[in-house]
Coordinates of C-alpha atoms in Angstrom, one line a residue:
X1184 CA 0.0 0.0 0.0
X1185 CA 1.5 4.0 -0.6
X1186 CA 0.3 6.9 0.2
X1187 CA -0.4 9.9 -1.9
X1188 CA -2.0 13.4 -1.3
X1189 CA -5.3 13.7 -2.4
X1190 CA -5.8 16.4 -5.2
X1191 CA -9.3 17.9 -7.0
X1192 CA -9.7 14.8 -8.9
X1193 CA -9.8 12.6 -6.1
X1194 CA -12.9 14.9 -4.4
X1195 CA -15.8 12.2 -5.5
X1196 CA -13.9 9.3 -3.3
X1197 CA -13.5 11.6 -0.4
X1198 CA -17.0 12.5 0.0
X1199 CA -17.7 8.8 -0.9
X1200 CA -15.6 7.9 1.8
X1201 CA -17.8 10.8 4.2
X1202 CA -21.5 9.6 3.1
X1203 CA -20.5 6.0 2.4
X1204 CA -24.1 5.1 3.0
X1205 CA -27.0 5.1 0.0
X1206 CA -29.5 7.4 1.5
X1207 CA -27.2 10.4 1.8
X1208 CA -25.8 9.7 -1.9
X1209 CA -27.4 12.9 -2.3
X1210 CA -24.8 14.7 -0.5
X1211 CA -21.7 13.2 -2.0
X1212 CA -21.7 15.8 -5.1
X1213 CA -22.2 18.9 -2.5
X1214 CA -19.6 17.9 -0.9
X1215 CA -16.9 16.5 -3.6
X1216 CA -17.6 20.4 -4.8
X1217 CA -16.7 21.5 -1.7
X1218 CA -13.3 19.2 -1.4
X1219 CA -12.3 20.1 -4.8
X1220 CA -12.5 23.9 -4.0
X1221 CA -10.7 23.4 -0.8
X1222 CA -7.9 21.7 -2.5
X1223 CA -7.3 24.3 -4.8
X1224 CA -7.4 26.7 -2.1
X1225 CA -5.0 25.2 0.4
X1226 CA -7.6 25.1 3.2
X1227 CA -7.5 21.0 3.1
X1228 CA -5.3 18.6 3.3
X1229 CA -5.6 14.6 2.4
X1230 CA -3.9 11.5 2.0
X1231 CA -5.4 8.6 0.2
X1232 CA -4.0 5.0 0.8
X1233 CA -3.9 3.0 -2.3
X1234 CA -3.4 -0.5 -2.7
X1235 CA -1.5 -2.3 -4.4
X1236 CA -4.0 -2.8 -7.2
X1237 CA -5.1 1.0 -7.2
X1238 CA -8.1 0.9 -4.9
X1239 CA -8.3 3.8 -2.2
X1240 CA -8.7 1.7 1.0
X1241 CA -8.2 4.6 3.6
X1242 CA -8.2 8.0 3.6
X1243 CA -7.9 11.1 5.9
X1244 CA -7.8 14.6 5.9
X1245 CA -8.1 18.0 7.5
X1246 CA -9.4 21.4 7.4
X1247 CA -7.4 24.5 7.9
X1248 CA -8.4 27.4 9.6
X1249 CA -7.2 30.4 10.4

């Protein structure tokens, strides 16, 4: 397994990884919109781990503030 720093593309698996359950699906692309922003913006940081066969298994991250 690595490591990496989540960027904007990886937005969709973090909020899948926040609503993971079916009945707040709806919130996933609020959210992914939000992550992708915040990324860009330097107010949060993430780390996906990968597998060895590519699947994000873990994740974390964090907001800044100021």
């Amino acid at each position: 397994m690595s490591v990496c720093p989540a960027t904007s593309a990886d937005a969709p698996t973090i909020a899948h990884h926040r609503y993971p359950d079916e009945e707040d699906a709806a919130e996933r692309p609020i959210y992914a919109a939000w992550v992708e922003s915040a990324l860009e913006r330097g107010l949060y940081l993430g780390f996906l781990g990968i597998a060895n066969g590519g699947e994000t298994v873990a994740g974390a991250g964090l907001t800044l503030l100021e």
